[in-house]
Coordinates of C-alpha atoms in Angstrom, one line a residue:
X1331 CA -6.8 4.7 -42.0
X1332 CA -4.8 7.7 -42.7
X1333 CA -1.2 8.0 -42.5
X1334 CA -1.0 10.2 -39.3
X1335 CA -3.2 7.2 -37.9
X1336 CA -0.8 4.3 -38.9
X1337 CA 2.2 6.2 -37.7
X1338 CA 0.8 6.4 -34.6
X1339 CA -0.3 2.7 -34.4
X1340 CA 3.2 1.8 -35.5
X1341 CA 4.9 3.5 -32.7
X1342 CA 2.4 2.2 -30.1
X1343 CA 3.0 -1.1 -31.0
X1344 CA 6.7 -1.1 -31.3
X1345 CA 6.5 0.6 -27.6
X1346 CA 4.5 -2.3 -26.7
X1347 CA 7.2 -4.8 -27.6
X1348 CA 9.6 -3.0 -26.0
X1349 CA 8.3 -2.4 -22.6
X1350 CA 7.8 -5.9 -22.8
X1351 CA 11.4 -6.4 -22.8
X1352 CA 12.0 -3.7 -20.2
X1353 CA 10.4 -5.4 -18.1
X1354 CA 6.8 -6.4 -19.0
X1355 CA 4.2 -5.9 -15.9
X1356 CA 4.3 -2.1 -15.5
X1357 CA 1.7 -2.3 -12.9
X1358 CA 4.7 -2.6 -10.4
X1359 CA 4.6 -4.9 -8.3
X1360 CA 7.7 -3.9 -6.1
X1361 CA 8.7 -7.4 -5.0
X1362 CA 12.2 -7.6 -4.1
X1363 CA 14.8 -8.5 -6.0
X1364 CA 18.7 -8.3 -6.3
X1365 CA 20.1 -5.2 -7.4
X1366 CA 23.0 -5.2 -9.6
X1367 CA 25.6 -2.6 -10.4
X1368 CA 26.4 -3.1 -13.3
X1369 CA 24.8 -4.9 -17.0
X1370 CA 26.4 -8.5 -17.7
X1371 CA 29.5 -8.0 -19.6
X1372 CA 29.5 -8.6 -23.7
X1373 CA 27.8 -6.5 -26.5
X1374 CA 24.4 -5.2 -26.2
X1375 CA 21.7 -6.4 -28.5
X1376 CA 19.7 -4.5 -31.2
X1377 CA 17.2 -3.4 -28.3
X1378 CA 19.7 -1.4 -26.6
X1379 CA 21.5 0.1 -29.9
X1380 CA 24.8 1.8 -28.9
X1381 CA 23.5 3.0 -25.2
X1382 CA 26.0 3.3 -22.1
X1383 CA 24.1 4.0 -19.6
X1384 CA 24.7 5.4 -16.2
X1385 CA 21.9 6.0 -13.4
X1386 CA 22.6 8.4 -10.7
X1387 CA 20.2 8.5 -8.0
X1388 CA 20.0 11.1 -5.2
X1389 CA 20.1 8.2 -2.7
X1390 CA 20.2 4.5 -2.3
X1391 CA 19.3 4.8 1.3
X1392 CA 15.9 6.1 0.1
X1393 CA 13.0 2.8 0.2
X1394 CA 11.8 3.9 -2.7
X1395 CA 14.5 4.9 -4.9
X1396 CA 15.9 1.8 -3.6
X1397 CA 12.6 0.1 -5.3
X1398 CA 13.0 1.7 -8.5
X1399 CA 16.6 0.5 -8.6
X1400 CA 16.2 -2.7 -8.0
X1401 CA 13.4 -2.4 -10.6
X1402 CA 15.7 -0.6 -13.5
X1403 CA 18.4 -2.8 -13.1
X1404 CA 16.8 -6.0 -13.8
X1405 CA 14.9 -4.4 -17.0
X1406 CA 17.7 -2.7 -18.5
X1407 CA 19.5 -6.2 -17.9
X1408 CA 16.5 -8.1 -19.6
X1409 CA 16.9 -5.1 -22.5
X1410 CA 20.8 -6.1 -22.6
X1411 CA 21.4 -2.5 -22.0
X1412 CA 25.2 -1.8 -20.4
X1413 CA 24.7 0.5 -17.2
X1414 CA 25.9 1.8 -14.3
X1415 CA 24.6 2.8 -11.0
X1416 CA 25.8 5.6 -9.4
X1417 CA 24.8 7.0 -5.3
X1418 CA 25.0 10.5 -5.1
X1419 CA 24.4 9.9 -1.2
X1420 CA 21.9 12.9 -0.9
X1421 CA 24.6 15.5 -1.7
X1422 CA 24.2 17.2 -5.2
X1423 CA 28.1 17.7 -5.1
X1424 CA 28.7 14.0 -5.3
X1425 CA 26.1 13.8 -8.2
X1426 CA 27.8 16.3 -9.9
X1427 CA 31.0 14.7 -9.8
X1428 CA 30.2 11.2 -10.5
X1429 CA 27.8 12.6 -13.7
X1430 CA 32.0 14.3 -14.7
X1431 CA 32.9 11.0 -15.0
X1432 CA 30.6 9.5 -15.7
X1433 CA 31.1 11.5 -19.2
X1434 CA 34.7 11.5 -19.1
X1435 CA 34.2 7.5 -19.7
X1436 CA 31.9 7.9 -22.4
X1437 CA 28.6 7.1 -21.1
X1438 CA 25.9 8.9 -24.2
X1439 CA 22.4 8.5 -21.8
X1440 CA 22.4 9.8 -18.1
X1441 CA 19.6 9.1 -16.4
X1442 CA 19.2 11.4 -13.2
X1443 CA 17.3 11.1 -10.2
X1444 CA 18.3 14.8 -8.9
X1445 CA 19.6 15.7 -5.5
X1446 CA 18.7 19.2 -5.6
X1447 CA 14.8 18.8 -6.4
X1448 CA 13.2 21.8 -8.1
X1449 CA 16.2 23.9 -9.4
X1450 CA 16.4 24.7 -13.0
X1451 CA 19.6 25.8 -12.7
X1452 CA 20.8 22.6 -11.5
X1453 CA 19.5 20.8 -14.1
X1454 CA 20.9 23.3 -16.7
X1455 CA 24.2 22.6 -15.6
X1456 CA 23.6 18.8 -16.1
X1457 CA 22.4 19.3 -19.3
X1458 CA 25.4 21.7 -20.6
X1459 CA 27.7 19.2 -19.3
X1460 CA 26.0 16.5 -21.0
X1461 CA 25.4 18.7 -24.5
X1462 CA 29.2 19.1 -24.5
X1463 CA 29.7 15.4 -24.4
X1464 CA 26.8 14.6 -27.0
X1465 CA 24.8 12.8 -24.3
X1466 CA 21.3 12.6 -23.9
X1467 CA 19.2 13.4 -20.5
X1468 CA 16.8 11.6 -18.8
X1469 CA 15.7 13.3 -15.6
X1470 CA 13.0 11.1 -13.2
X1471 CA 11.5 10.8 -10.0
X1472 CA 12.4 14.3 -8.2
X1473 CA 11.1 17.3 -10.3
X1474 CA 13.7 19.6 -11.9
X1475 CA 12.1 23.0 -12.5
X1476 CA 10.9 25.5 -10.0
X1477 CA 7.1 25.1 -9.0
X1478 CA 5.3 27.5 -11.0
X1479 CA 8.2 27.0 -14.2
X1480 CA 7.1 23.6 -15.3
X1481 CA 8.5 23.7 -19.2
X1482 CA 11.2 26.3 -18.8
X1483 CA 13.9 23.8 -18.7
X1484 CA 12.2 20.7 -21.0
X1485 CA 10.4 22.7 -23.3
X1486 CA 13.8 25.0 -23.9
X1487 CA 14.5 25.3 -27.3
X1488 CA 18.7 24.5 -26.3
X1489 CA 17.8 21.3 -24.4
X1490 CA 14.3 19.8 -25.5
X1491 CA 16.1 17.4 -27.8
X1492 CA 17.9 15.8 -25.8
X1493 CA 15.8 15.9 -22.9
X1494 CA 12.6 14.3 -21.4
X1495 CA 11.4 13.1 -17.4
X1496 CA 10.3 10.2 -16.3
X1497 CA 8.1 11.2 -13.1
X1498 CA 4.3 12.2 -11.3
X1499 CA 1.8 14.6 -11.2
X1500 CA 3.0 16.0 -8.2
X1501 CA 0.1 17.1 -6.7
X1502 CA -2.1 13.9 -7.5
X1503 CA -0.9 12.1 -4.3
X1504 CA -1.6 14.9 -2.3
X1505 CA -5.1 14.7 -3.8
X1506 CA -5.7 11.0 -3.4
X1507 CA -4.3 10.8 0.7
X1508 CA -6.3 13.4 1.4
X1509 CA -9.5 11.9 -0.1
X1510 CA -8.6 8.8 1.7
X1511 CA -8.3 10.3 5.0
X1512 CA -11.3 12.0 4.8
X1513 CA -13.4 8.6 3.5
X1514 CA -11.8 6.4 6.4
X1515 CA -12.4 9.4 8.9
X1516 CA -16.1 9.9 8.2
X1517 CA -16.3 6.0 8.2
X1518 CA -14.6 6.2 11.9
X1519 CA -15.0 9.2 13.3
X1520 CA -16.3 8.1 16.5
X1521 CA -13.4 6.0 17.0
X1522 CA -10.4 8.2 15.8
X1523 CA -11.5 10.8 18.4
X1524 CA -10.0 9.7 21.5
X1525 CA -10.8 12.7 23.3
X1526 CA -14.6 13.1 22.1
X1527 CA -14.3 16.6 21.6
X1528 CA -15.7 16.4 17.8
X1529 CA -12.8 17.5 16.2
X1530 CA -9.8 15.1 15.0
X1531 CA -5.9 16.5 15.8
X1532 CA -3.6 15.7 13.7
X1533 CA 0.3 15.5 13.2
X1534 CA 2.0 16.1 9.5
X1535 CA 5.7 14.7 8.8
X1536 CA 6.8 16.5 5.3
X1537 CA 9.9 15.5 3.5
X1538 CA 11.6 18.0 2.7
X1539 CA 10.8 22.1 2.6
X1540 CA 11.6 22.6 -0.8
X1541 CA 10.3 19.5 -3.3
X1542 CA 7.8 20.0 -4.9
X1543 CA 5.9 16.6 -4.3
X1544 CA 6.4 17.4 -0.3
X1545 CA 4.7 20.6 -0.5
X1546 CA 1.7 19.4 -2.3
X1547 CA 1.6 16.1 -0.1
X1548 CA 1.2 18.7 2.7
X1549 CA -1.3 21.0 1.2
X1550 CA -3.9 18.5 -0.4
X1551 CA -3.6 15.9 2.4
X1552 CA -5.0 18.1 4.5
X1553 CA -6.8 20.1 2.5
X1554 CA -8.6 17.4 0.9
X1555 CA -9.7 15.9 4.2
X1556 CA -11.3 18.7 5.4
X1557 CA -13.2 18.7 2.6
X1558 CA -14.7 15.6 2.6
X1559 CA -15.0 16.2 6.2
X1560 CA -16.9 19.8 5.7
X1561 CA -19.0 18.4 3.0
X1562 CA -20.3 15.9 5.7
X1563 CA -21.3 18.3 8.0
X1564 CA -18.3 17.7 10.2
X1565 CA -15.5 20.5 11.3
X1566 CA -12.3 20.4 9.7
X1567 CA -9.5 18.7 11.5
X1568 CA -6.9 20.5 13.8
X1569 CA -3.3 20.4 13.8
X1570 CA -1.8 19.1 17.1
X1571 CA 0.0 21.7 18.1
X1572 CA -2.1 25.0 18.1
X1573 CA 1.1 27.2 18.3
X1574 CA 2.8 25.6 15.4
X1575 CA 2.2 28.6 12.0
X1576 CA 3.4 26.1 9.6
X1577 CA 1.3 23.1 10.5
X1578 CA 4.3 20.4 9.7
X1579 CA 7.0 18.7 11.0
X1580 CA 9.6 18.8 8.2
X1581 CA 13.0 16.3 8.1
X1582 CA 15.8 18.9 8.5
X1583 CA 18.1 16.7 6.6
X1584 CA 15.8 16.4 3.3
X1585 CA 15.6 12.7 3.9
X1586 CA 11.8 12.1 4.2
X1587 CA 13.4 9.5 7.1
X1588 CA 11.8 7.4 9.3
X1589 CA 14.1 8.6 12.0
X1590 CA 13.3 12.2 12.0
X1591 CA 9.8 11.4 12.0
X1592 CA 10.4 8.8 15.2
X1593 CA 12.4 11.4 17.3
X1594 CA 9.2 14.6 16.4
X1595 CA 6.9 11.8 17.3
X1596 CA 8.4 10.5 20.7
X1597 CA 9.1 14.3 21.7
X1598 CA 5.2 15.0 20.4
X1599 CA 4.0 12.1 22.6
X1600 CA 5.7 13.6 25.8
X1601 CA 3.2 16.3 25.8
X1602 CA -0.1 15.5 23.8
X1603 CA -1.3 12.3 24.6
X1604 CA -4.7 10.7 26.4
X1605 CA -3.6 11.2 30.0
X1606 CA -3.7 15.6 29.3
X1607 CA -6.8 15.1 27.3
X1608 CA -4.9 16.0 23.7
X1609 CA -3.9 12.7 22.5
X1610 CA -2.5 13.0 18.4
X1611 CA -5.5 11.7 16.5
X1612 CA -3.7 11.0 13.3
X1613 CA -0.6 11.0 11.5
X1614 CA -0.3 12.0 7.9
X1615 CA 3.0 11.5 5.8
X1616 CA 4.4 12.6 3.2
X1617 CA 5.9 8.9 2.6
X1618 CA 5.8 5.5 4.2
X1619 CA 9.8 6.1 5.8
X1620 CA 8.1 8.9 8.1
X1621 CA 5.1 6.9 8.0
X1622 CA 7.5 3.8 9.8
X1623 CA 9.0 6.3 11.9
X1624 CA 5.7 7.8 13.6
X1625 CA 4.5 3.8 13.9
X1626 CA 7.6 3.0 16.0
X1627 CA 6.9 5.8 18.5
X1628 CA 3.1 5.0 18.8
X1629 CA 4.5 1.8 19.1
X1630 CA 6.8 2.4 22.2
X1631 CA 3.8 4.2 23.4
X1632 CA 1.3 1.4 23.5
X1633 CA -0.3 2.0 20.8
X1634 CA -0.6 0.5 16.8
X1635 CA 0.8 -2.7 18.1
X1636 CA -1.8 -4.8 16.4
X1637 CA -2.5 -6.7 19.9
X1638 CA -6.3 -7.3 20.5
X1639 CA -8.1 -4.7 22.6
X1640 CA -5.3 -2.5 21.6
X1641 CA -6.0 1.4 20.3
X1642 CA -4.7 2.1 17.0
X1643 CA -4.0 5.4 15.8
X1644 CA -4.5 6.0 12.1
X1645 CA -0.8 6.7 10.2
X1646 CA -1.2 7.5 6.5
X1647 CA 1.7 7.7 3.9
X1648 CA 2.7 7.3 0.1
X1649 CA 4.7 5.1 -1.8
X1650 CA 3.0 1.7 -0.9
X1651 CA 6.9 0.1 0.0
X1652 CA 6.9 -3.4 0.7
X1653 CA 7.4 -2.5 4.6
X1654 CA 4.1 -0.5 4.6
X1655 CA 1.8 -2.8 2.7
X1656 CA 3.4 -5.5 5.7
X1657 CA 1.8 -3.0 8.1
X1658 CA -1.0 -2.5 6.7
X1659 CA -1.4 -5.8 6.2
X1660 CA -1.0 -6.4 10.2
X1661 CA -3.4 -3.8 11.0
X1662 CA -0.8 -1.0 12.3
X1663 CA -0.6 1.5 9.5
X1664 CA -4.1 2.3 7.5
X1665 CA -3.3 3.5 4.1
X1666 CA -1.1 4.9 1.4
X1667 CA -0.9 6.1 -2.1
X1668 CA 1.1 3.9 -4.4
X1669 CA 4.1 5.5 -6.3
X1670 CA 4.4 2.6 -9.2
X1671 CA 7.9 2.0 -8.8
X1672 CA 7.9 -1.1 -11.0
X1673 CA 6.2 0.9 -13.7
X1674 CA 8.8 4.3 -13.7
X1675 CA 11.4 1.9 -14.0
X1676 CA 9.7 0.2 -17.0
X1677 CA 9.0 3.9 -18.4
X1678 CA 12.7 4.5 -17.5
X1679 CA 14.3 1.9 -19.7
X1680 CA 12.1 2.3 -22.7
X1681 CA 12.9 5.6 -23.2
X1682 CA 16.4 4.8 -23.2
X1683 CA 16.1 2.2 -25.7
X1684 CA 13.7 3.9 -27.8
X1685 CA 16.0 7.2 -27.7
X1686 CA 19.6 4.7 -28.8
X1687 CA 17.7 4.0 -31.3
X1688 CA 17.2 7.2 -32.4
X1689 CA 13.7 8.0 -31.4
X1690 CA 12.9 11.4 -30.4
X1691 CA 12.3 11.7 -26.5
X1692 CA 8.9 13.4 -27.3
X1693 CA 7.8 10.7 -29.4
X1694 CA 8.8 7.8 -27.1
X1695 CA 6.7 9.7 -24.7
X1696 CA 4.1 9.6 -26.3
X1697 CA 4.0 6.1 -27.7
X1698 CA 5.1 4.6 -23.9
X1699 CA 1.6 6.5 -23.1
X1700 CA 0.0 4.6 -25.5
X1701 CA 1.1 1.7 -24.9
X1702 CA -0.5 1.9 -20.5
X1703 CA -3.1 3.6 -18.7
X1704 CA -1.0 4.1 -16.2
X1705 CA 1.0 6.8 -18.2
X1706 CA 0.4 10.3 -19.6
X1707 CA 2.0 13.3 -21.2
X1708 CA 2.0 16.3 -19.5
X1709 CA -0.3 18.6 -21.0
X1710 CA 2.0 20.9 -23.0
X1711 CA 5.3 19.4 -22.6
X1712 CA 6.0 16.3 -24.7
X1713 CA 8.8 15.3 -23.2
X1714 CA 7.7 14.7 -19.9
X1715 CA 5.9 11.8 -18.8
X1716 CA 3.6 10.8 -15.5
X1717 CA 3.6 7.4 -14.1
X1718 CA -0.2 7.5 -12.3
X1719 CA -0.2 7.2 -8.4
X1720 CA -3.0 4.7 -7.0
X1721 CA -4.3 4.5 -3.2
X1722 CA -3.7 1.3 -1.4
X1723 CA -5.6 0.3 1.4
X1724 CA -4.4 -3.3 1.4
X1725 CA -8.4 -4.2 0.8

């Protein structure tokens, strides 16, 4: 074996060890736990080196940030790592400020879950904040370059030192819905079509109009259908409302909430349902809150309430949250793409003990990708690692 070769080896294996301590199971099984705020008071062992830590996520309210917390905090706990949480309460102002003192107080990692999803110069800002402090950066979870710019902030030559991201392929759970909905519609098609007209009408609840994973939820759900669809010899599905351009219902507020998606749904319901012949056929979602939010207004409606002889309408999401895989599991939602919450957080606290320790972020990336299937660096950006998505059907 060469020397290159045993490196390599080496830093798999140490990566190994130390995932184990950050948690150990990264194939996430997002079963709840108690969040803390904080690490247990006293000094940090050799595992965590000299890290402070402080987490800032866009929003607890969020279920699955709220997933991923609960899951950092207890591995950063198990690493002996000393942290702190901070809500930036869906307002990039309030990020901003708590990542001031945050720095003011010391803390030499920051660990980000943006507010303001897909601006560079958002996350430039961070990062000359953080440079002027001698703190490191890692960004996760909500992408931090434009669409189209992926490596102008990480692979900078000013920041790609002290930065890396924890995240997804943004456009693979677009890919996998879609391919879902268009197995489980071939496989029902009779069914799903209410009104027998041959052609399935659908209704699409996107997150938010500017992130990047919304827009490619969106696209490739659909997409994606119709082509499993049109490769089956049937036409391509139809959105709900024919004098809709954009083809989506989008959360003003950014929230991807289950209570923007409840109040389009109700108000959709009014007007297209069995009685005038137009009945929604489907509901796709960009994730399982919206997901939750159309059920309750089928729901109301008579419909998807899991009662015997009663007509369910198929409601597809992403994230696989504990409250979805429940309604799956009752037979009133039908699918979703799993967003490993478990395993980002996993990802998450290894590279902050690998980079106390004075590991570069590119080559804990790529030893934390050795070390699971489930991860990969992106192609051409070493810093920046992808937790894989996974479709759950509950079967």
């Amino acid at each position: 074996m060469n020397k290159k070769k045993l490196v390599s080896l080496l830093l798999a294996l140490a990566m190994v060890f130390a995932l184990a301590a950050c948690g150990g199971d990264t194939q996430g099984n997002q079963e709840s736990q108690t969040p803390s705020t904080s690490s247990p008071s006293g000094e940090n062992n050799a595992s965590s080196g000299d890290a402070k830590v402080a987490v800032f996520y866009y929003n607890y309210a969020d279920t699955y940030i709220a997933s991923v917390r609960t899951a950092l905090d207890a591995a950063l706990d198990a690493a002996g790592v000393t942290y702190q949480d901070f809500d930036g309460n869906n307002n990039q102002t309030t990020q901003n400020e708590a990542i001031d003192t945050a720095l003011a107080d010391n803390y030499n990692i920051l660990v980000v879950n943006m507010v303001t999803t897909g601006s560079s110069d958002t996350a430039k800002a961070i990062l000359d904040k953080a440079a002027a402090k001698g703190a490191k950066v890692i960004f996760f979870n909500r992408a931090i370059e434009e669409d189209g710019a992926e490596g102008s902030v990480l692979g900078a030559d000013t920041y790609k030192d002290m930065v890396s991201f924890v995240g997804t392929d943004a456009p693979e759970a677009g890919h996998l819905q879609g391919q879902m909905i268009g197995e489980y519609l071939l496989e029902n098609y009779d069914t799903v079509d209410l009104n027998g007209d041959g052609v399935i009408s659908y209704a699409m609840f996107k997150g938010d109009e500017a992130n990047v994973e919304a827009i490619y939820r969106t696209q490739y759900g659909v997409e994606d259908a119709n082509k499993v669809l049109t490769e089956a010899g049937k036409p391509e599905m139809a959105y709900f409302d024919p004098a809709s351009s954009s083809g989506y219902q989008v959360d003003m507020g950014g929230a991807w909430s289950s209570a923007a998606a409840l109040e389009y749904m109700t108000t959709n319901l009014a007007q297209y349902n069995e009685t005038n012949g137009n009945m929604i056929e489907l509901v796709i979602c960009n994730n399982d809150n919206m997901a939750e939010g159309a059920i309750s207004a089928l729901q109301a409606a008579g419909y998807n309430t899991g009662a015997e002889g009663s007509k369910t309408i198929p409601v597809f999401g992403v994230d696989a949250t504990d409250s979805a895989q429940a309604l799956i599991a009752q037979g009133v939602m039908t699918g979703t793409v799993k967003q490993d919450a478990e395993g980002m957080a996993n990802a998450i606290c290894e590279m902050v003990t690998s980079t106390a320790a004075g590991t570069s972020m590119a080559d804990a990336a790529a030893a934390i990708a050795s070390s699971n299937e489930i991860y990969t660096v992106a192609e051409g950006i070493d810093n920046k690692l992808y937790v894989a998505y996974a479709p759950f059907t509950g079967k």
